[in-house]
Amino acid sequence: AGEHEQDLADLLSPDKLPVGLRRAGPEIYTNIISNRYVSLCNWLNEQFPLASPERNSTDLNLFNNLKSIHMALHSLSACEGLEELSKKDSFEISLRRVAAFVHERRTGDKDAAQAMLAIRPAGSKADMAPQWLLNETHEFSQSEHKPRERAKGKRAEATVGK
């Protein structure tokens, strides 16, 4: 029983990302690198140039996080690097933060950007249900909504014709 209790403790540890969290870090990293960038920092410098008057402390923080990932992966093979990206919580947190920042800056959608984060701030609007359950109930809600709207439209037409 002690071994199983430890497994449960590991699952619920506040020091780790949730076990069921789908890892986006490796894909974010490969999306950046596959677009002809030698490193994460080169990409960030092109997105937000160091000399830019718009550069701020958030940009500098993101740059430092990416630089630390780059330094950690620098001596590894591609396979080893992707394995590290998929295992280290700190890499996942940093890469999701960068993706969320870029998405919000590009689209202005703060809710979507916040949903991308690996760690959401306390009090943020977040569902506790698993994503598959949210998807199923959303689909059900949409399928129920359409017939209701059609019925409302037919009733409205019927009362107009009288």
Coordinates of N, CA, C and O in Angstrom, one line a residue:
A1 N 0.8 -1.2 0.0 CA 0.0 0.0 0.0 C 0.9 1.2 0.0 O 0.5 2.2 -0.6
G2 N 2.0 1.2 0.7 CA 2.9 2.4 0.7 C 3.4 2.9 -0.6 O 3.5 4.1 -0.9
E3 N 3.6 1.9 -1.5 CA 4.1 2.3 -2.9 C 3.0 3.0 -3.6 O 3.2 4.0 -4.3
H4 N 1.8 2.6 -3.5 CA 0.6 3.2 -4.2 C 0.3 4.6 -3.6 O -0.1 5.5 -4.4
E5 N 0.5 4.7 -2.3 CA 0.3 6.0 -1.7 C 1.3 7.0 -2.2 O 1.0 8.2 -2.4
Q6 N 2.5 6.6 -2.4 CA 3.6 7.4 -2.9 C 3.2 7.8 -4.4 O 3.4 9.0 -4.8
D7 N 2.7 6.9 -5.2 CA 2.3 7.2 -6.6 C 1.3 8.3 -6.6 O 1.3 9.2 -7.4
L8 N 0.3 8.1 -5.7 CA -0.8 9.1 -5.6 C -0.2 10.5 -5.2 O -0.6 11.5 -5.7
A9 N 0.7 10.4 -4.2 CA 1.3 11.7 -3.7 C 2.0 12.4 -4.9 O 2.0 13.6 -5.0
D10 N 2.7 11.6 -5.7 CA 3.4 12.1 -6.9 C 2.5 12.8 -7.9 O 2.7 13.8 -8.4
L11 N 1.3 12.1 -8.1 CA 0.3 12.6 -9.0 C -0.2 14.0 -8.6 O -0.5 14.8 -9.4
L12 N -0.4 14.1 -7.3 CA -1.0 15.3 -6.7 C 0.0 16.3 -6.2 O -0.4 17.3 -5.6
S13 N 1.3 16.1 -6.5 CA 2.3 17.0 -6.0 C 2.2 18.4 -6.5 O 2.0 18.6 -7.7
P14 N 2.2 19.4 -5.6 CA 2.1 20.8 -6.1 C 3.4 21.2 -6.8 O 3.5 22.3 -7.4
D15 N 4.5 20.4 -6.7 CA 5.8 20.7 -7.3 C 5.9 20.2 -8.7 O 7.0 20.4 -9.3
K16 N 4.9 19.6 -9.3 CA 5.0 19.1 -10.6 C 3.7 19.5 -11.4 O 2.7 19.8 -10.9
L17 N 3.9 19.5 -12.7 CA 2.7 19.8 -13.6 C 1.8 18.6 -13.5 O 2.3 17.4 -13.3
P18 N 0.5 18.8 -13.8 CA -0.4 17.6 -13.7 C 0.0 16.5 -14.7 O 0.5 16.8 -15.8
V19 N -0.1 15.3 -14.3 CA 0.3 14.1 -15.1 C -0.4 14.1 -16.4 O 0.1 13.8 -17.5
G20 N -1.7 14.5 -16.5 CA -2.5 14.4 -17.7 C -2.3 15.6 -18.6 O -2.9 15.6 -19.7
L21 N -1.5 16.6 -18.3 CA -1.2 17.7 -19.1 C -0.6 17.3 -20.4 O 0.5 16.7 -20.4
R22 N -1.2 17.6 -21.5 CA -0.6 17.3 -22.8 C 0.6 18.2 -23.0 O 0.5 19.4 -23.0
R23 N 1.7 17.6 -23.3 CA 3.0 18.4 -23.5 C 3.0 19.1 -24.9 O 2.9 18.5 -25.9
A24 N 3.1 20.4 -24.8 CA 3.2 21.2 -26.0 C 4.6 21.7 -26.3 O 4.9 22.1 -27.4
G25 N 5.5 21.6 -25.3 CA 6.8 22.2 -25.4 C 7.6 21.7 -26.6 O 8.2 22.5 -27.4
P26 N 7.7 20.4 -26.8 CA 8.5 19.9 -28.0 C 7.9 20.4 -29.3 O 8.7 20.8 -30.2
E27 N 6.6 20.5 -29.4 CA 6.1 21.0 -30.7 C 6.3 22.5 -30.9 O 6.6 23.0 -31.9
I28 N 6.2 23.3 -29.8 CA 6.4 24.7 -29.8 C 7.9 24.9 -30.3 O 8.2 25.7 -31.1
Y29 N 8.8 24.2 -29.6 CA 10.2 24.3 -29.9 C 10.5 23.9 -31.4 O 11.2 24.7 -32.1
T30 N 9.9 22.8 -31.9 CA 10.2 22.4 -33.3 C 9.5 23.4 -34.3 O 10.1 23.6 -35.3
N31 N 8.4 24.0 -33.9 CA 7.8 25.0 -34.8 C 8.7 26.2 -34.9 O 8.8 26.8 -36.0
I32 N 9.3 26.6 -33.9 CA 10.2 27.8 -33.9 C 11.5 27.4 -34.8 O 11.8 28.1 -35.7
I33 N 12.1 26.3 -34.4 CA 13.4 25.9 -35.1 C 13.1 25.6 -36.6 O 14.0 25.8 -37.4
S34 N 12.0 25.0 -36.9 CA 11.7 24.6 -38.3 C 11.5 25.8 -39.2 O 11.6 25.7 -40.4
N35 N 11.3 27.0 -38.6 CA 11.2 28.2 -39.4 C 12.5 28.9 -39.6 O 12.6 30.1 -39.4
R36 N 13.6 28.1 -39.8 CA 14.9 28.6 -40.2 C 15.6 29.3 -39.0 O 16.6 30.0 -39.3
Y37 N 15.2 29.2 -37.8 CA 15.9 29.8 -36.7 C 16.9 28.9 -36.1 O 16.6 27.7 -35.9
V38 N 18.1 29.4 -35.8 CA 19.2 28.6 -35.2 C 18.9 28.3 -33.8 O 19.2 27.2 -33.3
S39 N 18.3 29.2 -33.1 CA 18.0 29.0 -31.7 C 16.7 29.8 -31.3 O 16.2 30.6 -32.1
L40 N 16.2 29.4 -30.2 CA 15.0 30.1 -29.6 C 15.2 31.6 -29.5 O 14.4 32.4 -29.8
C41 N 16.4 31.9 -29.0 CA 16.8 33.4 -28.8 C 16.8 34.1 -30.1 O 16.4 35.3 -30.2
N42 N 17.3 33.5 -31.2 CA 17.3 34.2 -32.5 C 15.9 34.5 -32.9 O 15.6 35.6 -33.4
W43 N 15.0 33.6 -32.7 CA 13.6 33.7 -33.1 C 13.0 34.9 -32.3 O 12.4 35.8 -32.8
L44 N 13.3 34.9 -30.9 CA 12.7 35.9 -30.1 C 13.3 37.3 -30.4 O 12.5 38.3 -30.5
N45 N 14.6 37.4 -30.7 CA 15.1 38.6 -31.1 C 14.5 39.2 -32.4 O 14.4 40.4 -32.6
E46 N 14.2 38.3 -33.3 CA 13.5 38.7 -34.6 C 12.1 39.2 -34.3 O 11.6 40.2 -34.9
Q47 N 11.4 38.5 -33.4 CA 10.0 38.8 -33.1 C 10.0 40.2 -32.3 O 9.1 41.0 -32.5
F48 N 10.9 40.3 -31.4 CA 11.0 41.5 -30.5 C 12.4 42.0 -30.4 O 13.1 41.7 -29.5
P49 N 12.9 42.8 -31.4 CA 14.3 43.2 -31.4 C 14.7 43.9 -30.1 O 14.0 44.7 -29.5
L50 N 16.0 43.6 -29.7 CA 16.5 44.1 -28.5 C 16.5 45.6 -28.5 O 16.3 46.3 -27.5
A51 N 16.8 46.2 -29.6 CA 16.9 47.7 -29.7 C 15.5 48.3 -29.8 O 15.4 49.6 -29.8
S52 N 14.4 47.5 -29.9 CA 13.1 48.1 -30.1 C 12.7 48.9 -28.9 O 12.8 48.5 -27.8
P53 N 12.0 50.1 -29.1 CA 11.5 50.8 -28.0 C 10.4 50.1 -27.3 O 10.0 50.5 -26.2
E54 N 9.7 49.2 -28.0 CA 8.6 48.4 -27.4 C 9.1 47.3 -26.5 O 8.3 46.7 -25.9
R55 N 10.4 47.0 -26.5 CA 10.9 45.9 -25.7 C 10.7 46.2 -24.2 O 10.9 47.4 -23.8
N56 N 10.2 45.3 -23.5 CA 9.9 45.6 -22.0 C 10.4 44.4 -21.2 O 11.1 43.5 -21.7
S57 N 10.1 44.5 -19.9 CA 10.6 43.4 -19.0 C 10.0 42.1 -19.3 O 10.7 41.1 -19.0
T58 N 8.8 42.0 -19.8 CA 8.3 40.7 -20.1 C 9.1 40.1 -21.3 O 9.4 38.9 -21.2
D59 N 9.4 40.9 -22.3 CA 10.2 40.4 -23.4 C 11.6 39.9 -22.9 O 12.0 38.8 -23.3
L60 N 12.2 40.6 -22.0 CA 13.5 40.2 -21.4 C 13.4 38.9 -20.6 O 14.2 38.0 -20.7
N61 N 12.3 38.8 -19.9 CA 12.1 37.6 -19.1 C 11.9 36.4 -20.0 O 12.5 35.3 -19.8
L62 N 11.1 36.5 -21.1 CA 10.9 35.5 -22.0 C 12.2 35.1 -22.7 O 12.6 33.9 -22.9
F63 N 13.0 36.1 -23.1 CA 14.3 35.9 -23.7 C 15.2 35.1 -22.8 O 15.8 34.1 -23.2
N64 N 15.3 35.4 -21.5 CA 16.1 34.7 -20.5 C 15.6 33.3 -20.4 O 16.5 32.3 -20.3
N65 N 14.3 33.0 -20.3 CA 13.8 31.7 -20.2 C 14.2 30.9 -21.5 O 14.7 29.7 -21.3
L66 N 14.1 31.4 -22.6 CA 14.4 30.7 -23.9 C 15.9 30.5 -23.9 O 16.4 29.4 -24.4
K67 N 16.7 31.5 -23.5 CA 18.2 31.3 -23.5 C 18.6 30.1 -22.6 O 19.5 29.3 -22.9
S68 N 17.9 30.0 -21.4 CA 18.3 28.9 -20.5 C 17.9 27.6 -21.1 O 18.7 26.6 -21.0
I69 N 16.8 27.5 -21.9 CA 16.4 26.2 -22.6 C 17.5 25.9 -23.6 O 18.0 24.8 -23.8
H70 N 17.8 27.0 -24.4 CA 18.8 26.8 -25.5 C 20.1 26.3 -24.9 O 20.7 25.4 -25.5
M71 N 20.6 26.9 -23.8 CA 21.8 26.4 -23.2 C 21.8 25.0 -22.7 O 22.7 24.2 -22.8
A72 N 20.6 24.6 -22.2 CA 20.5 23.2 -21.7 C 20.4 22.2 -22.8 O 20.9 21.1 -22.6
L73 N 19.9 22.6 -23.9 CA 19.8 21.7 -25.1 C 21.0 21.7 -26.0 O 21.1 20.8 -26.8
H74 N 21.8 22.7 -25.9 CA 22.9 23.0 -26.9 C 23.8 21.8 -27.1 O 24.1 21.5 -28.3
S75 N 24.1 21.0 -26.1 CA 25.1 19.9 -26.3 C 24.4 18.6 -26.5 O 25.1 17.6 -26.7
L76 N 23.1 18.6 -26.6 CA 22.3 17.3 -26.8 C 22.0 17.1 -28.3 O 21.9 18.0 -29.1
S77 N 21.9 15.8 -28.6 CA 21.4 15.5 -30.0 C 20.0 15.9 -30.1 O 19.3 16.2 -29.1
A78 N 19.4 15.9 -31.3 CA 18.0 16.3 -31.6 C 17.1 15.4 -30.8 O 16.2 15.9 -30.1
C79 N 17.3 14.1 -30.8 CA 16.5 13.1 -30.1 C 16.5 13.4 -28.6 O 15.5 13.4 -27.9
E80 N 17.8 13.6 -28.1 CA 17.9 13.8 -26.6 C 17.3 15.1 -26.2 O 16.6 15.2 -25.2
G81 N 17.4 16.1 -27.1 CA 16.8 17.4 -26.8 C 15.3 17.3 -26.7 O 14.7 17.9 -25.8
L82 N 14.7 16.7 -27.7 CA 13.2 16.5 -27.7 C 12.7 15.7 -26.5 O 11.7 16.0 -25.9
E83 N 13.5 14.7 -26.1 CA 13.2 14.0 -24.9 C 13.2 14.9 -23.6 O 12.3 14.8 -22.8
E84 N 14.3 15.7 -23.5 CA 14.3 16.7 -22.4 C 13.2 17.6 -22.4 O 12.6 17.9 -21.4
L85 N 12.8 18.1 -23.6 CA 11.7 19.1 -23.7 C 10.4 18.4 -23.3 O 9.5 19.1 -22.7
S86 N 10.2 17.1 -23.5 CA 9.0 16.5 -23.1 C 9.0 16.1 -21.6 O 7.9 15.7 -21.1
K87 N 10.1 16.1 -21.0 CA 10.2 15.7 -19.6 C 10.2 16.8 -18.6 O 9.7 16.7 -17.5
K88 N 10.9 17.9 -18.9 CA 11.2 18.9 -17.9 C 10.0 19.9 -17.8 O 9.7 20.6 -18.8
D89 N 9.5 20.0 -16.6 CA 8.4 20.9 -16.4 C 8.8 22.3 -16.6 O 8.0 23.1 -17.2
S90 N 10.0 22.7 -16.3 CA 10.4 24.1 -16.4 C 10.4 24.5 -17.9 O 10.1 25.6 -18.3
F91 N 10.8 23.6 -18.8 CA 10.8 23.8 -20.2 C 9.4 24.0 -20.7 O 9.1 24.9 -21.5
E92 N 8.5 23.1 -20.3 CA 7.1 23.2 -20.7 C 6.5 24.5 -20.3 O 5.8 25.2 -21.0
I93 N 6.7 24.9 -19.0 CA 6.2 26.2 -18.5 C 6.7 27.3 -19.3 O 5.9 28.2 -19.8
S94 N 8.0 27.4 -19.6 CA 8.5 28.5 -20.4 C 8.1 28.5 -21.8 O 7.7 29.6 -22.3
L95 N 8.0 27.4 -22.5 CA 7.6 27.4 -23.9 C 6.1 27.7 -24.0 O 5.7 28.4 -25.0
R96 N 5.3 27.2 -23.1 CA 3.9 27.6 -23.2 C 3.7 29.1 -22.9 O 2.8 29.7 -23.5
R97 N 4.5 29.6 -22.0 CA 4.4 31.0 -21.7 C 4.7 31.9 -22.9 O 4.1 32.9 -23.2
V98 N 5.8 31.5 -23.6 CA 6.2 32.2 -24.9 C 5.0 32.1 -25.9 O 4.6 33.1 -26.5
A99 N 4.5 30.9 -26.1 CA 3.4 30.7 -27.1 C 2.2 31.5 -26.7 O 1.6 32.1 -27.6
A100 N 1.9 31.5 -25.4 CA 0.7 32.3 -25.0 C 1.0 33.8 -25.2 O 0.1 34.5 -25.7
F101 N 2.2 34.3 -24.9 CA 2.5 35.7 -25.1 C 2.4 36.1 -26.5 O 1.8 37.1 -26.9
V102 N 3.0 35.3 -27.4 CA 2.9 35.6 -28.8 C 1.5 35.5 -29.4 O 1.1 36.4 -30.1
H103 N 0.7 34.6 -28.9 CA -0.7 34.4 -29.4 C -1.5 35.7 -28.9 O -2.2 36.2 -29.8
E104 N -1.3 36.1 -27.7 CA -2.1 37.2 -27.2 C -1.6 38.5 -28.0 O -2.5 39.3 -28.3
R105 N -0.4 38.7 -28.2 CA 0.1 39.9 -28.9 C -0.4 39.9 -30.3 O -0.8 40.9 -30.9
R106 N -0.5 38.7 -31.0 CA -0.9 38.6 -32.3 C -2.4 38.7 -32.5 O -2.9 39.4 -33.4
T107 N -3.2 38.2 -31.6 CA -4.6 38.1 -31.7 C -5.4 39.0 -30.8 O -6.6 39.3 -31.0
G108 N -4.8 39.3 -29.6 CA -5.5 40.1 -28.6 C -6.4 39.2 -27.7 O -7.1 39.7 -26.9
D109 N -6.4 37.9 -27.9 CA -7.2 37.0 -27.2 C -6.6 36.6 -25.9 O -5.8 35.6 -25.8
K110 N -6.9 37.3 -24.8 CA -6.3 37.0 -23.5 C -6.8 35.7 -22.9 O -6.0 35.0 -22.3
D111 N -8.0 35.3 -23.2 CA -8.6 34.1 -22.6 C -7.9 32.9 -23.2 O -7.5 32.0 -22.5
A112 N -7.7 32.9 -24.5 CA -7.0 31.8 -25.2 C -5.5 31.7 -24.7 O -5.0 30.6 -24.5
A113 N -4.9 32.9 -24.6 CA -3.5 32.9 -24.2 C -3.4 32.3 -22.7 O -2.5 31.5 -22.5
Q114 N -4.3 32.7 -21.9 CA -4.3 32.2 -20.5 C -4.5 30.7 -20.5 O -3.9 30.0 -19.7
A115 N -5.4 30.2 -21.4 CA -5.6 28.7 -21.4 C -4.4 28.0 -21.9 O -4.3 26.8 -21.6
M116 N -3.5 28.6 -22.6 CA -2.3 27.9 -23.1 C -1.3 27.7 -22.0 O -0.4 26.8 -22.1
L117 N -1.3 28.5 -20.9 CA -0.3 28.4 -19.9 C -0.3 27.0 -19.2 O -1.4 26.4 -19.0
A118 N 0.8 26.6 -18.8 CA 0.9 25.3 -18.0 C 0.5 25.5 -16.6 O -0.1 24.6 -16.0
I119 N 0.8 26.7 -16.1 CA 0.4 27.1 -14.7 C -0.5 28.3 -14.8 O 0.0 29.4 -15.3
R120 N -1.7 28.2 -14.4 CA -2.6 29.4 -14.5 C -2.6 30.1 -13.2 O -2.6 29.5 -12.1
P121 N -2.7 31.4 -13.2 CA -2.8 32.2 -12.0 C -4.0 31.8 -11.1 O -5.1 31.4 -11.7
A122 N -3.9 31.9 -9.8 CA -5.0 31.6 -8.9 C -6.2 32.6 -9.3 O -6.0 33.7 -9.6
G123 N -7.4 32.1 -9.3 CA -8.5 32.9 -9.6 C -8.8 33.0 -11.1 O -9.8 33.6 -11.4
S124 N -8.0 32.4 -11.9 CA -8.3 32.4 -13.3 C -9.5 31.6 -13.7 O -9.8 30.6 -13.0
K125 N -10.2 31.9 -14.7 CA -11.3 31.2 -15.1 C -10.9 29.9 -15.8 O -10.3 30.0 -16.9
A126 N -11.0 28.8 -15.2 CA -10.6 27.5 -15.8 C -11.6 26.4 -15.4 O -12.0 26.4 -14.2
D127 N -11.9 25.6 -16.3 CA -12.8 24.5 -16.0 C -12.0 23.4 -15.4 O -10.8 23.2 -15.6
M128 N -12.6 22.6 -14.5 CA -12.0 21.5 -13.8 C -12.3 20.2 -14.6 O -11.6 19.2 -14.4
A129 N -13.2 20.2 -15.5 CA -13.6 19.0 -16.2 C -12.5 18.7 -17.3 O -11.8 19.6 -17.8
P130 N -12.3 17.4 -17.6 CA -11.3 17.1 -18.6 C -11.7 17.6 -20.0 O -13.0 17.8 -20.2
Q131 N -10.8 17.9 -20.9 CA -11.1 18.5 -22.2 C -12.1 17.6 -23.0 O -13.0 18.1 -23.6
W132 N -12.0 16.3 -22.9 CA -12.9 15.5 -23.7 C -14.3 15.7 -23.2 O -15.3 15.7 -24.0
L133 N -14.6 15.9 -21.9 CA -15.9 16.1 -21.4 C -16.4 17.5 -21.8 O -17.6 17.6 -22.2
L134 N -15.6 18.4 -21.8 CA -16.0 19.8 -22.3 C -16.4 19.7 -23.7 O -17.4 20.3 -24.1
N135 N -15.6 19.0 -24.5 CA -15.9 18.9 -26.0 C -17.2 18.2 -26.2 O -18.0 18.6 -27.0
E136 N -17.4 17.1 -25.5 CA -18.7 16.3 -25.6 C -19.9 17.2 -25.2 O -20.9 17.2 -25.9
T137 N -19.8 17.9 -24.1 CA -21.0 18.7 -23.7 C -21.2 19.9 -24.6 O -22.3 20.3 -24.8
H138 N -20.1 20.4 -25.1 CA -20.2 21.5 -26.1 C -21.0 21.1 -27.3 O -21.9 21.8 -27.8
E139 N -20.6 19.9 -27.8 CA -21.2 19.4 -29.0 C -22.7 19.1 -28.7 O -23.6 19.4 -29.6
F140 N -23.0 18.5 -27.6 CA -24.4 18.2 -27.2 C -25.2 19.5 -27.1 O -26.3 19.6 -27.7
S141 N -24.6 20.5 -26.5 CA -25.3 21.8 -26.3 C -25.6 22.4 -27.7 O -26.7 22.9 -27.9
Q142 N -24.6 22.4 -28.6 CA -24.8 22.9 -30.0 C -25.9 22.1 -30.7 O -26.7 22.8 -31.4
S143 N -25.9 20.8 -30.6 CA -26.9 20.0 -31.3 C -28.3 20.3 -30.8 O -29.3 20.2 -31.5
E144 N -28.4 20.5 -29.5 CA -29.7 20.9 -28.9 C -30.2 22.3 -29.2 O -31.4 22.5 -29.4
H145 N -29.2 23.2 -29.4 CA -29.5 24.6 -29.6 C -30.2 24.8 -31.0 O -31.1 25.5 -31.2
K146 N -29.6 24.1 -32.0 CA -30.1 24.3 -33.4 C -31.6 24.0 -33.6 O -32.3 24.8 -34.1
P147 N -32.1 22.8 -33.1 CA -33.5 22.5 -33.3 C -34.4 23.5 -32.5 O -35.5 23.9 -33.0
R148 N -33.9 24.0 -31.3 CA -34.7 24.9 -30.5 C -34.8 26.3 -31.3 O -35.9 26.9 -31.3
E149 N -33.7 26.7 -31.9 CA -33.8 27.9 -32.7 C -34.7 27.8 -33.9 O -35.4 28.7 -34.3
R150 N -34.6 26.6 -34.6 CA -35.5 26.4 -35.7 C -37.0 26.4 -35.3 O -37.8 27.0 -36.0
A151 N -37.3 25.8 -34.2 CA -38.6 25.8 -33.7 C -39.1 27.2 -33.3 O -40.2 27.6 -33.6
K152 N -38.2 28.0 -32.7 CA -38.6 29.4 -32.4 C -38.9 30.2 -33.7 O -39.8 31.0 -33.8
G153 N -38.1 29.9 -34.7 CA -38.3 30.6 -36.0 C -39.6 30.2 -36.6 O -40.4 31.1 -37.2
K154 N -40.0 29.0 -36.6 CA -41.3 28.5 -37.1 C -42.4 29.1 -36.4 O -43.5 29.5 -36.9
R155 N -42.3 29.2 -35.0 CA -43.4 29.8 -34.2 C -43.5 31.2 -34.6 O -44.6 31.8 -34.7
A156 N -42.4 31.9 -34.8 CA -42.5 33.3 -35.1 C -43.1 33.5 -36.5 O -43.9 34.5 -36.6
E157 N -42.8 32.7 -37.4 CA -43.4 32.8 -38.8 C -44.9 32.5 -38.7 O -45.7 33.2 -39.4
A158 N -45.3 31.6 -37.9 CA -46.8 31.2 -37.7 C -47.5 32.4 -37.1 O -48.7 32.7 -37.5
T159 N -47.0 33.1 -36.2 CA -47.7 34.2 -35.5 C -47.7 35.4 -36.4 O -48.6 36.2 -36.4
V160 N -46.7 35.6 -37.3 CA -46.7 36.7 -38.3 C -47.8 36.5 -39.3 O -48.4 37.5 -39.8
G161 N -48.0 35.3 -39.7 CA -49.0 35.0 -40.8 C -50.4 35.1 -40.3 O -51.3 35.1 -41.1
K162 N -50.7 35.2 -39.1 CA -52.1 35.3 -38.5 C -52.6 36.7 -38.6 O -52.1 37.7 -38.6

